[in-house]
Amino acid sequence: MFSTIGYWICVPFAWLVRLFYNLTGSYGVALILFTLVLKLILLPFQMKSKKSMMRMSRMSGKMQEIQKKYANNQAKMNEEMQKFYQEEGVNPMSGCLWSFLPFPILIALYSIIRQPITHFMMLGEGVVQQLVDAATAAGLDMSQIVQMKDGVAVVTDGVTQLTAYGQINLANLISSQLPDAAANIDGWINVNYNFLGLNLATNPWDAVTHFTFSWATIGLILIPIIAGGSQLLMTKFMTRTQPTPEGPGAGSTKMMLWFMPLFSVYIAFMMPAALGVYWIAQSAFSAVQELVMGKFFTKKLEEEENARYEARQAERQKRIEEGKRRQEEQRREAAQVQKQTLKEKRKAAQEAKAAKAKKSSTTEAGRIGDRPYARGRSYKADRYDSETK
């Protein structure tokens, strides 16, 4: 199942490599153009990843402050970090996702290079057996192509078993020494693995074990070394714009800085030189891309941060003015309520005074003449007149 899925993943990549090989006639140039086109296709996604990583790097100071402040409270620290990410609008994982994308491409390209007959030319296993029989009948050296046991090729169910790099060695052998054997095969491509005087079908480690002072040997040995150097250069460009971890994470980051270059050297030595050419091209293009995008996004992020700062200041000023306006409205409402309360109190006092005055006044029966004051019920005007008489 997985081999079938892997085969179909190789189909579009094989088509692209075939296209460039037919245009240029050089396997090395075809791999370089293939790498360039893939970089251009993935550029929009890598730009998004690069921008996110650079934003994380610029915010590393604030992140470290949060980590130090809540060092003893992991839950609170995670909560504050998540809140900080939301406020800044960043996803800490978005920068890592696309960094793993070159590996599936590398695996697919490895299959295309290692198995050119079935995964590059897209021919069947029957063609492979036909060419093995033709090369064996022609008396060619098959030691690097088929598995041998006691000096005899290993055959299982009528199919000759090939070595790990048997197909690429067989294709190279047929193209260089027995082209007539594949002349009538529909879809066959006589691949020229010669690039800058180097045989890209050869493993550089074979050049080490059979070393001679020739460009063909020295050049093959230089391919893994250049692959490791270009990978180191690219890694340095990438880590320069990433957050600098502290504590235990700093050691692992430093280890990764050297792991990938050393890993690329190992891979380029153990596999056909064609894969090393791809690795060099991929690392070189990535280093240039990192350099250009670093300068571009540094300027762009500064502009965005300035715009964000101005927007925050404007929002802050707006909130201040809104607060002042609300305070002024509340003050006016309070003054109006106070004024209304005083008016109501005065009116109530006047009404109470009027009611009291009305209650203490006399009736009309108690009035004599123009005298408005009250008199008692026992009052008699001639009380003292009889005594006088």
Short mmCIF file of C-alpha atoms in Angstrom, two decimals, residues 18 121-123 185-189:
data_model
loop_
_atom_site.label_atom_id
_atom_site.label_comp_id
_atom_site.label_asym_id
_atom_site.label_seq_id
_atom_site.Cartn_x
_atom_site.Cartn_y
_atom_site.Cartn_z
CA ARG A 18 12.00 14.54 -17.25
CA MET A 121 10.98 6.76 -16.92
CA MET A 122 7.87 5.12 -15.42
CA LEU A 123 8.52 1.74 -17.07
CA ILE A 185 11.69 0.27 -25.61
CA ASP A 186 8.92 2.88 -25.69
CA GLY A 187 9.56 5.60 -23.13
CA TRP A 188 13.22 4.75 -22.58
CA ILE A 189 15.56 7.70 -21.95
#
